[in-house]
Coordinates of N, CA, C and O in Angstrom, one line a residue:
M1 N 0.7 -1.2 -0.1 CA 0.0 0.1 0.0 C 0.8 1.3 0.0 O 0.3 2.2 0.0
K2 N 2.1 1.1 0.0 CA 3.1 2.2 0.1 C 3.0 2.9 -1.2 O 3.5 4.3 -1.2
D3 N 2.5 2.5 -2.2 CA 2.4 3.3 -3.5 C 1.3 4.1 -3.7 O 1.1 4.7 -4.6
Y4 N 0.4 4.1 -2.7 CA -0.9 4.9 -2.7 C -1.0 5.9 -1.7 O -0.3 5.8 -0.6
T5 N -1.5 7.1 -2.1 CA -1.5 8.3 -1.2 C -2.7 7.9 -0.2 O -3.5 7.2 -0.4
N6 N -2.7 8.7 0.8 CA -3.8 8.7 1.9 C -5.2 8.9 1.2 O -6.1 8.3 1.5
S7 N -5.1 10.0 0.4 CA -6.6 10.2 -0.4 C -6.9 9.0 -1.3 O -8.1 8.8 -1.4
Q8 N -5.9 8.4 -1.9 CA -6.4 7.2 -2.8 C -6.8 6.0 -1.9 O -7.7 5.5 -2.4
I9 N -6.1 5.9 -0.9 CA -6.5 4.9 0.0 C -8.0 5.1 0.6 O -8.9 4.2 0.5
C10 N -8.4 6.3 1.0 CA -9.6 6.7 1.6 C -10.7 6.6 0.4 O -11.8 6.1 0.7
A11 N -10.3 7.1 -0.8 CA -11.2 6.8 -2.0 C -11.6 5.3 -2.2 O -12.6 4.9 -2.5
L12 N -10.5 4.4 -2.1 CA -10.8 3.0 -2.3 C -11.6 2.5 -1.2 O -12.6 1.7 -1.6
I13 N -11.5 2.8 0.0 CA -12.3 2.5 1.1 C -13.8 2.8 0.9 O -14.6 2.2 1.0
D14 N -14.0 4.2 0.4 CA -15.3 4.6 0.1 C -16.1 3.9 -0.9 O -17.1 3.5 -1.0
E15 N -15.2 3.5 -1.9 CA -15.7 2.7 -3.1 C -16.0 1.3 -2.7 O -17.2 0.8 -3.3
H16 N -15.4 0.6 -2.0 CA -15.5 -0.8 -1.8 C -16.0 -1.4 -0.5 O -16.3 -2.4 -0.2
I17 N -16.0 -0.4 0.5 CA -16.6 -0.9 1.9 C -17.9 -0.2 2.0 O -17.9 1.1 2.1
H18 N -18.9 -0.9 2.1 CA -20.3 -0.5 2.1 C -21.0 0.0 3.5 O -21.7 0.9 3.5
S19 N -20.4 -0.6 4.4 CA -20.9 -0.4 5.9 C -20.3 1.0 6.2 O -19.2 1.0 6.2
E20 N -21.1 1.8 6.7 CA -20.7 3.1 7.2 C -19.6 3.0 8.4 O -18.6 3.5 8.5
R21 N -20.1 2.1 9.3 CA -19.2 1.9 10.5 C -18.0 1.2 10.1 O -16.9 1.8 10.5
E22 N -18.0 0.4 9.3 CA -16.8 -0.3 8.8 C -15.8 0.6 8.0 O -14.6 0.5 8.2
R23 N -16.4 1.5 7.2 CA -15.7 2.5 6.6 C -14.9 3.5 7.4 O -13.8 3.7 7.3
K24 N -15.8 3.9 8.7 CA -15.2 4.8 9.6 C -14.0 4.1 10.3 O -12.9 4.8 10.5
I25 N -14.2 2.8 10.8 CA -13.2 2.1 11.3 C -11.9 2.1 10.5 O -10.8 2.3 10.9
L26 N -11.9 1.6 9.2 CA -10.9 1.2 8.4 C -10.2 2.6 8.0 O -8.9 2.6 7.8
K27 N -11.0 3.7 7.8 CA -10.3 5.0 7.5 C -9.6 5.5 8.7 O -8.5 6.1 8.5
R28 N -10.0 5.3 9.9 CA -9.4 5.7 11.2 C -8.0 5.0 11.4 O -7.1 5.6 11.6
R29 N -8.0 3.7 10.9 CA -6.9 3.0 10.9 C -5.9 3.3 9.9 O -4.7 3.6 10.1
L30 N -6.3 3.1 8.6 CA -5.3 3.2 7.4 C -4.9 4.7 7.1 O -3.8 5.1 6.8
C31 N -6.1 5.6 7.3 CA -5.8 6.9 6.7 C -5.3 7.8 7.9 O -4.4 8.7 7.7
D32 N -5.8 7.7 9.0 CA -5.5 8.5 10.2 C -4.4 7.9 11.1 O -3.6 8.6 12.0
G33 N -4.1 6.6 10.9 CA -3.1 6.0 11.8 C -3.4 5.7 13.2 O -2.5 5.5 14.1
I34 N -4.6 5.6 13.5 CA -5.1 5.3 14.9 C -4.9 4.0 15.4 O -5.2 2.9 14.5
V35 N -4.3 3.7 16.6 CA -4.0 2.3 17.0 C -5.2 1.6 17.5 O -6.2 2.2 17.7
Y36 N -5.2 0.2 17.5 CA -6.3 -0.5 17.7 C -7.0 -0.2 19.2 O -8.2 -0.3 19.2
E37 N -6.2 0.0 20.2 CA -6.8 0.3 21.5 C -7.6 1.5 21.4 O -8.7 1.5 21.9
A38 N -7.1 2.5 20.7 CA -7.9 3.9 20.7 C -9.0 3.7 19.9 O -10.1 4.2 20.1
L39 N -9.1 2.8 18.8 CA -10.2 2.7 17.9 C -11.2 1.8 18.8 O -12.5 2.1 18.6
A40 N -10.8 0.8 19.6 CA -11.7 0.0 20.3 C -12.5 1.0 21.3 O -13.6 0.8 21.5
E41 N -11.6 1.8 21.9 CA -12.4 2.8 22.8 C -13.4 3.7 22.1 O -14.5 4.0 22.5
E42 N -12.8 4.3 21.0 CA -13.8 5.2 20.2 C -15.1 4.5 19.7 O -16.1 5.2 19.7
F43 N -15.0 3.2 19.2 CA -16.1 2.5 18.8 C -16.8 1.6 19.9 O -17.7 1.0 19.4
D44 N -16.3 1.8 21.0 CA -17.0 1.0 22.2 C -16.9 -0.5 21.8 O -18.1 -1.1 21.8
M45 N -15.8 -1.0 21.5 CA -15.6 -2.4 21.1 C -14.4 -2.9 21.7 O -13.5 -2.1 22.2
S46 N -14.1 -4.3 21.7 CA -12.9 -4.7 22.3 C -11.9 -4.6 21.2 O -12.2 -4.5 20.0
D47 N -10.5 -4.7 21.6 CA -9.4 -4.7 20.8 C -9.6 -5.8 19.8 O -9.2 -5.6 18.6
S48 N -9.9 -7.1 20.2 CA -10.0 -8.2 19.3 C -11.1 -8.0 18.3 O -11.0 -8.4 17.1
Q49 N -12.2 -7.5 18.6 CA -13.2 -7.2 17.5 C -12.8 -6.1 16.6 O -12.9 -6.4 15.4
I50 N -12.1 -5.1 17.0 CA -11.6 -4.1 16.1 C -10.6 -4.8 15.2 O -10.6 -4.6 14.0
K51 N -9.6 -5.6 15.6 CA -8.6 -6.3 14.8 C -9.2 -7.2 13.9 O -8.9 -7.3 12.6
R52 N -10.2 -7.9 14.2 CA -11.0 -8.9 13.3 C -11.7 -8.0 12.1 O -11.4 -8.2 10.9
I53 N -12.4 -7.0 12.5 CA -12.9 -6.1 11.4 C -11.8 -5.5 10.6 O -12.0 -5.6 9.4
I54 N -10.7 -5.0 11.0 CA -9.8 -4.5 10.3 C -9.2 -5.5 9.3 O -8.9 -5.3 8.2
Y55 N -8.8 -6.7 9.8 CA -8.1 -7.7 9.1 C -9.0 -8.1 7.9 O -8.6 -8.2 6.8
K56 N -10.4 -8.3 8.1 CA -11.3 -8.8 7.1 C -11.5 -7.6 6.1 O -11.5 -7.9 4.9
L57 N -11.6 -6.4 6.6 CA -11.7 -5.3 5.6 C -10.5 -5.2 4.7 O -10.5 -4.7 3.5
Q58 N -9.3 -5.2 5.4 CA -8.0 -5.0 4.6 C -8.0 -6.1 3.5 O -7.6 -5.7 2.4
D59 N -8.3 -7.3 3.9 CA -8.4 -8.4 2.9 C -9.2 -8.0 1.7 O -8.7 -8.2 0.5
R60 N -10.3 -7.5 2.0 CA -11.3 -7.3 1.0 C -10.8 -6.1 0.1 O -11.0 -6.2 -1.1
L61 N -10.3 -4.9 0.7 CA -9.8 -4.0 0.0 C -8.5 -4.4 -0.8 O -8.4 -3.9 -1.9
F62 N -7.6 -5.2 -0.3 CA -6.4 -5.6 -1.1 C -6.8 -6.3 -2.4 O -5.9 -6.3 -3.3
R63 N -7.9 -6.9 -2.5 CA -8.2 -7.6 -3.5 C -8.4 -6.6 -4.9 O -8.3 -7.0 -5.9
Y64 N -8.7 -5.4 -4.5 CA -8.9 -4.3 -5.6 C -7.6 -3.7 -6.0 O -7.6 -2.9 -6.9
L65 N -6.6 -3.8 -5.2 CA -5.2 -3.2 -5.5 C -4.3 -4.0 -6.5 O -4.4 -5.1 -6.5

């Protein structure tokens, strides 16, 4: 993903991730660089839930790159 700018990554997320909550989580992680623990607190979820969501969404997103 190092060949993509933050704005390109955010655009890909908008295009391919349809759930609003999942888009927000992935953007906060990939575009804003927020760590898992902070995301878990922000979205009122456990660290493991956040990690599972992010790994699943990254896999989905990487298929388009």
